[in-house]
Coordinates of C-alpha atoms in Angstrom, one line a residue:
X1 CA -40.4 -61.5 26.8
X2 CA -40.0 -59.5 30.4
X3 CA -41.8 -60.9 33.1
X4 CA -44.0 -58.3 33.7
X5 CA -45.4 -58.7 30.8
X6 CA -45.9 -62.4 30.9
X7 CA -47.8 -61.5 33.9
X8 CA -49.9 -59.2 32.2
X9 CA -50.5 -61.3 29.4
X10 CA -51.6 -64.0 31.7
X11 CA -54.5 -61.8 32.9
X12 CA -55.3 -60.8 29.8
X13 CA -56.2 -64.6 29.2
X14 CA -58.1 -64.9 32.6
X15 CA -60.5 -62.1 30.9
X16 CA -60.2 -63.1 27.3
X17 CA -61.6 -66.7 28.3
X18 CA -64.3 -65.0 30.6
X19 CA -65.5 -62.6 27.9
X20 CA -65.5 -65.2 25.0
X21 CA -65.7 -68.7 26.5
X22 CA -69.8 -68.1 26.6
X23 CA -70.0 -68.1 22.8
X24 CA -68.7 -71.7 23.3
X25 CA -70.5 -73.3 25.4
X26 CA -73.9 -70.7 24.8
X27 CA -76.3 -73.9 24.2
X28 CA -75.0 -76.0 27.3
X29 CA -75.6 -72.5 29.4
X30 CA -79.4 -71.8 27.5
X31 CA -80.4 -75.4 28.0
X32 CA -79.2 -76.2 31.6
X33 CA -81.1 -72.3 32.4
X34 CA -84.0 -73.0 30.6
X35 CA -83.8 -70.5 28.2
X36 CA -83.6 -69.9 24.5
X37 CA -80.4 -69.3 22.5
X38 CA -81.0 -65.9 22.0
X39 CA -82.0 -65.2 25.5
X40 CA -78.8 -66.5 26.2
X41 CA -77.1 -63.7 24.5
X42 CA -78.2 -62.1 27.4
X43 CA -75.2 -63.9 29.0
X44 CA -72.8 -62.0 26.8
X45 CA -74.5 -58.5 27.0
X46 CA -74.6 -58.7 31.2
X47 CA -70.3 -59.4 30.9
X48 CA -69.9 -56.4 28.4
X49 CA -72.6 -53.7 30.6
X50 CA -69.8 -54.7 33.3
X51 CA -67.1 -54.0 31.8
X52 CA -69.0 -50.8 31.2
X53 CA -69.6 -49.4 34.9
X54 CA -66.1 -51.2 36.0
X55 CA -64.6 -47.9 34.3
X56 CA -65.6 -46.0 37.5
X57 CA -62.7 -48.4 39.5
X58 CA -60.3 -46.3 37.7
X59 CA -62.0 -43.3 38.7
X60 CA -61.7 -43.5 42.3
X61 CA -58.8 -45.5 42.4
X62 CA -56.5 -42.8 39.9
X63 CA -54.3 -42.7 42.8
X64 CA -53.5 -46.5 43.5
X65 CA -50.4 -47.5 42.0
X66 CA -51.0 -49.7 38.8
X67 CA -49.4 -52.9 40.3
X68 CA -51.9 -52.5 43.0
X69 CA -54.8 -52.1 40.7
X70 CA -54.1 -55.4 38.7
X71 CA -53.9 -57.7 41.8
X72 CA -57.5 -55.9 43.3
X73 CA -59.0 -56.9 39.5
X74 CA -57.6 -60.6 39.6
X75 CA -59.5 -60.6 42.9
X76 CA -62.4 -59.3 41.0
X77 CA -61.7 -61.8 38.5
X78 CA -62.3 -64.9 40.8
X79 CA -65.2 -64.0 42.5
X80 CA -67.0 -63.1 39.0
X81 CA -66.4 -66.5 38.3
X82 CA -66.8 -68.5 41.2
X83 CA -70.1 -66.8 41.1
X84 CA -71.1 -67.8 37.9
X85 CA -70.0 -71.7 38.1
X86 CA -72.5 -71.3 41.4
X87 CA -75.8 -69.7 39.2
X88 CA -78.7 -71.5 39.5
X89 CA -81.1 -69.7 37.3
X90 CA -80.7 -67.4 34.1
X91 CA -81.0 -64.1 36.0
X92 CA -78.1 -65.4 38.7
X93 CA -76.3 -65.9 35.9
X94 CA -76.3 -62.9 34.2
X95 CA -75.9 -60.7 37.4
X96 CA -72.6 -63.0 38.0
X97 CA -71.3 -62.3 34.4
X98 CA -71.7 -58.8 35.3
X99 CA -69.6 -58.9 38.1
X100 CA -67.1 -60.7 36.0
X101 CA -66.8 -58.3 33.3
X102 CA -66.2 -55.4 36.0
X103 CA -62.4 -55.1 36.0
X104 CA -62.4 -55.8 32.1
X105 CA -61.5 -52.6 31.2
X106 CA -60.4 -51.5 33.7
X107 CA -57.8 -54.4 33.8
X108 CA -56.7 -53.2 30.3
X109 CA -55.9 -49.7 30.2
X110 CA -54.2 -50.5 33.6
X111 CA -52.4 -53.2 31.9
X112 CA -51.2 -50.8 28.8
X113 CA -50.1 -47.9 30.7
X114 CA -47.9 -50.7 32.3
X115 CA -46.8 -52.4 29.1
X116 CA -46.0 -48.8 27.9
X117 CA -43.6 -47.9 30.4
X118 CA -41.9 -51.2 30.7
X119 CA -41.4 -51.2 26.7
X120 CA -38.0 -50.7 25.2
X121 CA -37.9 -47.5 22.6
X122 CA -40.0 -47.5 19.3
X123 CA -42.0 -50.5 20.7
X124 CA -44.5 -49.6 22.5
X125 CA -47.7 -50.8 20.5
X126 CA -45.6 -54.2 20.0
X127 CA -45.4 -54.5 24.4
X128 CA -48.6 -53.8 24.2
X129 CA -49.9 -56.2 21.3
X130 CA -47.5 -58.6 23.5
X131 CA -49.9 -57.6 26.9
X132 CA -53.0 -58.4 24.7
X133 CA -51.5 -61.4 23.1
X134 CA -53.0 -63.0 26.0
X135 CA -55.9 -62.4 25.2
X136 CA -56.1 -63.7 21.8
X137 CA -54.5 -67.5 23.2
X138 CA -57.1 -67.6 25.4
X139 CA -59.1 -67.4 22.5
X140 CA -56.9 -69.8 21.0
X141 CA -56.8 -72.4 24.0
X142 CA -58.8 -71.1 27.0
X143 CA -61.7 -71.1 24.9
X144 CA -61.4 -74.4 23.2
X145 CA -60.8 -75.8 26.7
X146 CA -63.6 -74.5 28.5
X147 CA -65.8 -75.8 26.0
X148 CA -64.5 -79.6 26.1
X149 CA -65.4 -79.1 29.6
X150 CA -68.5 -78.0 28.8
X151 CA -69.1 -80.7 25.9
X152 CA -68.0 -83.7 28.6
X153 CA -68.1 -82.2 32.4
X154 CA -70.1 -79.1 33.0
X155 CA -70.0 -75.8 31.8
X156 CA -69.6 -74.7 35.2
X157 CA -66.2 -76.3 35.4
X158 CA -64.8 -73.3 32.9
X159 CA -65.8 -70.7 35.5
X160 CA -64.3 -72.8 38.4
X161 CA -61.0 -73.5 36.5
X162 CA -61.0 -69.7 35.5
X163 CA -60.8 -68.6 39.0
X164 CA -58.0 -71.1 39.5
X165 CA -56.4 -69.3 36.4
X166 CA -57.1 -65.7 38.1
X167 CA -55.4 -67.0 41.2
X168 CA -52.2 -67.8 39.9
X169 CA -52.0 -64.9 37.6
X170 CA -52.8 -62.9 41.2
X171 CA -49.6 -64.4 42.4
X172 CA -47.4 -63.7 39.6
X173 CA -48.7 -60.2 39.7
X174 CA -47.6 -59.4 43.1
X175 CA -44.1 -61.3 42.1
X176 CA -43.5 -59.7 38.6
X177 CA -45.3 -56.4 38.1
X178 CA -43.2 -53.1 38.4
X179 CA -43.9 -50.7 41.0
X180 CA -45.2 -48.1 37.7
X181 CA -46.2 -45.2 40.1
X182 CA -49.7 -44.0 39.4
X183 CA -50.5 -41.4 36.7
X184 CA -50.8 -37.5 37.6
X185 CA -53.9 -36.9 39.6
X186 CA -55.8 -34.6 37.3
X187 CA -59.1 -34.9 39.6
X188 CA -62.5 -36.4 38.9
X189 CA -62.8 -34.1 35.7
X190 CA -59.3 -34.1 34.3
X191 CA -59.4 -37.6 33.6
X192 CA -62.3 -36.9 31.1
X193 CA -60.4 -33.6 29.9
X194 CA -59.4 -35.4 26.4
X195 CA -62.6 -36.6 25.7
X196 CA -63.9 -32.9 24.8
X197 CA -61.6 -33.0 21.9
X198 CA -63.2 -34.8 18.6
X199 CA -60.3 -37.0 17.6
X200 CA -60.8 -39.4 20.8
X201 CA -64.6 -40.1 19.7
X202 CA -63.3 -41.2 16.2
X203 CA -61.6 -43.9 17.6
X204 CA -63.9 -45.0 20.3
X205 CA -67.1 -44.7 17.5
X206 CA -65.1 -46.7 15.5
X207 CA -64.2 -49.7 18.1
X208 CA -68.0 -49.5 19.5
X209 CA -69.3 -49.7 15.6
X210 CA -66.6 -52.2 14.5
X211 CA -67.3 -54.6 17.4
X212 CA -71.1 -54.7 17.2
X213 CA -71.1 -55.2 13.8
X214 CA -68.8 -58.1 13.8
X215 CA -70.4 -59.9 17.2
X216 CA -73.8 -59.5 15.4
X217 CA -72.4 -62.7 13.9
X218 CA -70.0 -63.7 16.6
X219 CA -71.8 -64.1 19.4
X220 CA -74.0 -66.9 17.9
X221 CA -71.1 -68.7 15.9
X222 CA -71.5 -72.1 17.4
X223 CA -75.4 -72.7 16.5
X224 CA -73.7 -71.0 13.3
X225 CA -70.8 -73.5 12.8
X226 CA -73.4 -76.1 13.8
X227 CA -76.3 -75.3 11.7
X228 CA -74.6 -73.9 8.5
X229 CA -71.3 -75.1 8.2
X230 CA -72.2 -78.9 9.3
X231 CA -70.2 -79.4 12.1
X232 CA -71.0 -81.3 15.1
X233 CA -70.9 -80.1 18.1
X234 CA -67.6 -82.2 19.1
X235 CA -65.8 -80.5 16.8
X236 CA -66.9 -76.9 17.9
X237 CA -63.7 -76.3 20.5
X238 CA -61.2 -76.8 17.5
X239 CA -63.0 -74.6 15.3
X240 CA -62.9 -72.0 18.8
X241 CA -59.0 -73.0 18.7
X242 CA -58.8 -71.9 14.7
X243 CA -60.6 -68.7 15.3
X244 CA -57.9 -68.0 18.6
X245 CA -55.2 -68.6 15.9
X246 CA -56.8 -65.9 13.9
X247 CA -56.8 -63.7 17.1
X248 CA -52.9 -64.4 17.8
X249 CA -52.0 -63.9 14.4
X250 CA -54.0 -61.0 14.1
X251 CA -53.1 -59.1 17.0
X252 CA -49.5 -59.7 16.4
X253 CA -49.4 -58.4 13.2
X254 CA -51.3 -55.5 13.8
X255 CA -49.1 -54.4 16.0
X256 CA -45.9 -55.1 14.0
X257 CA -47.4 -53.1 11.5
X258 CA -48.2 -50.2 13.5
X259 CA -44.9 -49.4 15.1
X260 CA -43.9 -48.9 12.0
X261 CA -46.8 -47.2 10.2
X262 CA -50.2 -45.4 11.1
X263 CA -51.9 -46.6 13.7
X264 CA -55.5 -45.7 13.0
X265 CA -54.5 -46.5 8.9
X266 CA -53.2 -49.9 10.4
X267 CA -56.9 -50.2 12.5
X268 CA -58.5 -49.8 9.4
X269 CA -57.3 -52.3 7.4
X270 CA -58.3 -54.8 10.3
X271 CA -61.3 -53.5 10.8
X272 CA -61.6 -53.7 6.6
X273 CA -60.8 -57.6 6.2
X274 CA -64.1 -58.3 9.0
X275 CA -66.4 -56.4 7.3
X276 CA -65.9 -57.9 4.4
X277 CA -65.3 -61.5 6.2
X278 CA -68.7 -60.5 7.4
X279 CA -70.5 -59.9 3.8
X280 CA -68.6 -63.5 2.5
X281 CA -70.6 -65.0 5.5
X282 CA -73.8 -64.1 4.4
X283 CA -73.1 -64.5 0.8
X284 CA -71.2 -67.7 0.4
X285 CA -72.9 -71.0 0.9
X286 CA -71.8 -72.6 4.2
X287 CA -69.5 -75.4 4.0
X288 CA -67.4 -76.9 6.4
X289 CA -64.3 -75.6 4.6
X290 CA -66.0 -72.0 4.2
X291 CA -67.1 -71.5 7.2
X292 CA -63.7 -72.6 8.7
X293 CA -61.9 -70.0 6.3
X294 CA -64.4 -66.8 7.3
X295 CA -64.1 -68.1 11.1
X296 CA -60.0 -67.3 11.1
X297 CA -60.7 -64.5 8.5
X298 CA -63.0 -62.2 10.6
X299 CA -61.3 -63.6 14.1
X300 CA -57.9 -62.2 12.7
X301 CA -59.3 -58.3 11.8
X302 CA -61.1 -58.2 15.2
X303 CA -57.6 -58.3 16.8
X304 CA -55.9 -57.1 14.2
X305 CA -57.3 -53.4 15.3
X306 CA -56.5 -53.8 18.9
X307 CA -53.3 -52.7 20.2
X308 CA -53.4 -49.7 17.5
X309 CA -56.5 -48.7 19.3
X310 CA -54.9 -49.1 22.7
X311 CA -52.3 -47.2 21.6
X312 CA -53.6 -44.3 19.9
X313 CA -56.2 -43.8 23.8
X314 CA -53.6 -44.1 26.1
X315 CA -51.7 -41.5 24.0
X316 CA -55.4 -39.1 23.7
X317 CA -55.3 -39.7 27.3
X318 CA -51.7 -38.0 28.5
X319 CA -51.9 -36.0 31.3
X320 CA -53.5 -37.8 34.1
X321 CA -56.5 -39.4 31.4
X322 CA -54.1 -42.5 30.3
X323 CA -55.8 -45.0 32.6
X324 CA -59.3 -43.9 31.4
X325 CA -58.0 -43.9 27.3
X326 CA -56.8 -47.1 27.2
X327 CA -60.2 -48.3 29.6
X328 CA -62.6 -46.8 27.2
X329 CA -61.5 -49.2 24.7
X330 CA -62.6 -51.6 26.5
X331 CA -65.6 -50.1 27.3
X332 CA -66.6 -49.2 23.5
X333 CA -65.5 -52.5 22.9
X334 CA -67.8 -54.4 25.2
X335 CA -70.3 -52.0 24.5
X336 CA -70.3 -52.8 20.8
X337 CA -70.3 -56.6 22.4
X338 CA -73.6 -56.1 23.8
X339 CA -75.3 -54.2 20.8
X340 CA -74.2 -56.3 18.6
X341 CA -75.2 -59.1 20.7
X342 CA -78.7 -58.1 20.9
X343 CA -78.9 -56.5 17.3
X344 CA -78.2 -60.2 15.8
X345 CA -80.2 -61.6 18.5
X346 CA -82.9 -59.7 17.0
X347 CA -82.0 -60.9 13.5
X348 CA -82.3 -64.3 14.4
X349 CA -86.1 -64.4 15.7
X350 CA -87.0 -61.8 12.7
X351 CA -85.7 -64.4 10.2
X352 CA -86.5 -67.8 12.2
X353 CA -83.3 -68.8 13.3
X354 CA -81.1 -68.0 10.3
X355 CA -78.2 -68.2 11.4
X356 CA -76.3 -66.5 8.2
X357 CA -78.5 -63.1 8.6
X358 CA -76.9 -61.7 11.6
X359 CA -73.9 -61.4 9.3
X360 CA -75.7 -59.3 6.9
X361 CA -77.3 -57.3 9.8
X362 CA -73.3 -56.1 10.9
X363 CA -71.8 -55.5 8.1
X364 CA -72.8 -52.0 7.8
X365 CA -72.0 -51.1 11.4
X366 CA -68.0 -52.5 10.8
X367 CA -68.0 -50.7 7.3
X368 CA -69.1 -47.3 9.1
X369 CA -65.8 -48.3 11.5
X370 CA -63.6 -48.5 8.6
X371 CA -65.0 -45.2 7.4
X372 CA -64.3 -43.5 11.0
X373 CA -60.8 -44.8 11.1
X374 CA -60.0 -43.8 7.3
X375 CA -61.0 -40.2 8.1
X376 CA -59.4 -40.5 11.6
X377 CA -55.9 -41.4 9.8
X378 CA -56.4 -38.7 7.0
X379 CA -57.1 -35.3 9.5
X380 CA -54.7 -36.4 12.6
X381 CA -52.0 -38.8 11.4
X382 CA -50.7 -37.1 8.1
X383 CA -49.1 -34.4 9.3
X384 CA -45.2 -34.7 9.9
X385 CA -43.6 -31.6 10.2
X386 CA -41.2 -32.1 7.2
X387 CA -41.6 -28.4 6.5
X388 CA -40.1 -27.6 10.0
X389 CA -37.5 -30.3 9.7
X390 CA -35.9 -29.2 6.3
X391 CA -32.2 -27.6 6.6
X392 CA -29.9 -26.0 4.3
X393 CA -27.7 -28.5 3.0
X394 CA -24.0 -27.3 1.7
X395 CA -21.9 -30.0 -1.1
X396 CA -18.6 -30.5 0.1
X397 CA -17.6 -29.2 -3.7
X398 CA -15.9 -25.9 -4.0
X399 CA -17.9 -23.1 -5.5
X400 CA -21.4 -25.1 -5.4
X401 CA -24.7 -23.4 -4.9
X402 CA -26.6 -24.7 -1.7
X403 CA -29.1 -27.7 -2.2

């Protein structure tokens, strides 16, 4: 694996474990704030809103080199956290998570324009499934680690030992990373050019509908591995490790698979297996063994999708909009975060704290995703030009008639 993108990958970890340690150590966070669990989602919608307006980095800073731009997130990475290890009430808190989730996306379609250019031929989405892999161990470990601290120091410590993460990766950026030299300046307004096409909208639609569906469910799956599948709260950080497996496994696959196939047809198979990960939740009785099998199933379709998406933006993107494709991933992606946040947030105090409904209540949002992705594949990915491509073909026999 090059160095650059081990460097990348590390990143992509610093803001993996930022974005998704709070779902681990959400009651430590409610109950040390005062606050109720779902008030506490809050904590997760304020990351994702940032990760939102951070978009606008890349929009005055088109003309930075990318190298440039991932050292100046790392920075943004560490004070976001530092920030939020220092909170002393809920709404400290969630303004510190919003700072943190500022160079989210920002960071990402940064980090796959890179991975792009530094991949060897025919492997692009691969490099860049390699860039997010990061992502998906720090789902794996970062996670599970920041919730043990959580469980026997302080919930505070993950923030602290994330900035200490950020730092290094800050150092190995400067090191490692390629001087890339920044995209074509297409002005304020070129960047956006490829968004008055449809086919962009079908992608982002889908990644905003797949994501809140599936973190209707997600963003409360400790009360619900607690609660429903039995398990105490000990042994939450292992079942966070499981569902990181998923994510590797996932995201690694899905970009095997889509170097070699469609990559919106690929998306939509992910994006198929969480939906209906999502209806099993609501419609199996939770056990421990259940609830362990749905938590690897859904984790391993949400990144299943991911580098296909990436992919497909940054390409929409071409002509100065790359940086802002593969960032509006992110953004939809976050965005969907916070809906579905709130939307299962919702579910919960409408059904007093049942912790299977918010399953139920996303389902439909990440089977209108598969829908988007399905018709996505079928209008813009089935045409080859075989027509064009066919030639007259003579057999070497004497005397034959052309094939």
């Amino acid at each position: 694996m090059k160095k650059s993108l081990v460097a990348l990958a590390l990143g992509a970890f610093a803001l993996g474990a930022a974005e998704f340690v709070m779902m681990g150590i959400l009651p430590q966070a409610a109950r040390t704030m005062g606050v109720s669990i779902p008030f506490a989602g809050n904590f997760i919608s304020s990351y994702a809103i940032g990760v939102c307006f951070g978009t606008l980095i890349l929009v005055f800073g088109r003309k930075i080199p990318p190298k440039h731009l991932i050292i100046g997130f790392m920075a943004l990475i560490i004070i976001g956290n530092m920030l939020s290890a220092l909170s002393g009430n809920a709404p400290m808190l969630i303004a510190a998570r919003f700072i943190a989730g500022l160079p989210h996306g920002a960071f990402f379609g940064t980090a796959t324009l890179i991975a792009k250019s530094v991949a060897d031929p025919g492997k692009e989405t691969k490099a860049v499934s390699m860039m997010v892999t990061g992502q998906t161990v720090a789902n794996m470990l970062g996670v599970p680690a920041g919730t043990l601290l959580a469980e026997h120091l302080s919930w505070r410590m993950t923030f602290v030992s994330l900035s200490a993460w950020a730092a290094v990766t800050l150092v190995l950026s400067f090191l490692w990373l390629p001087d890339v030299p920044a995209i074509k300046d297409a002005g304020i307004g070129g960047q956006f050019a490829f968004l008055r096409r449809r086919a962009p909208w079908f992608i982002l639609g889908a990644v905003f509908l797949g994501n809140a569906g599936i973190f209707c469910w997600w963003s409360y799956v400790s009360p619900w591995l607690i609660r429903v599948g039995g398990y105490s709260s000990g042994m939450i950080p292992i079942m966070m490790m499981l569902a990181g497996f998923g994510m590797v496994i996932g995201g690694l696959v899905g970009g095997t698979i889509a170097d070699r196939w469609r990559h919106a047809g690929t998306a939509s198979l992910g994006q198929a297996l969480s939906a209906i990960g999502l209806l099993l939740v609501f419609v199996i009785p939770g056990t421990p063994l259940t609830t362990a099998i749905l938590t690897f199933w859904i984790s391993f379709g949400l990144f299943f999708v991911s580098s296909p998406q990436q992919i497909l933006m940054v390409e929409a993107g071409q002509g100065g909009g790359e940086l802002i494709g593969g960032a509006a991933v992110q953004v939809a992606f976050n965005l969907g975060n916070a809906v579905g946040s709130l939307i299962g947030g919702f579910t919960l105090t409408a059904t007093a704290n049942d912790y299977q409904s918010p399953a139920l209540s996303g389902t439909p949002l990440a089977l209108m995703a598969v829908a988007l992705l399905i018709i996505y594949s079928w209008r813009h990915e089935t045409h080859t030009n075989a027509l064009h491509r066919m030639r007259l073909v003579h057999s070497p026999e004497v005397g034959s008639k052309p094939q």
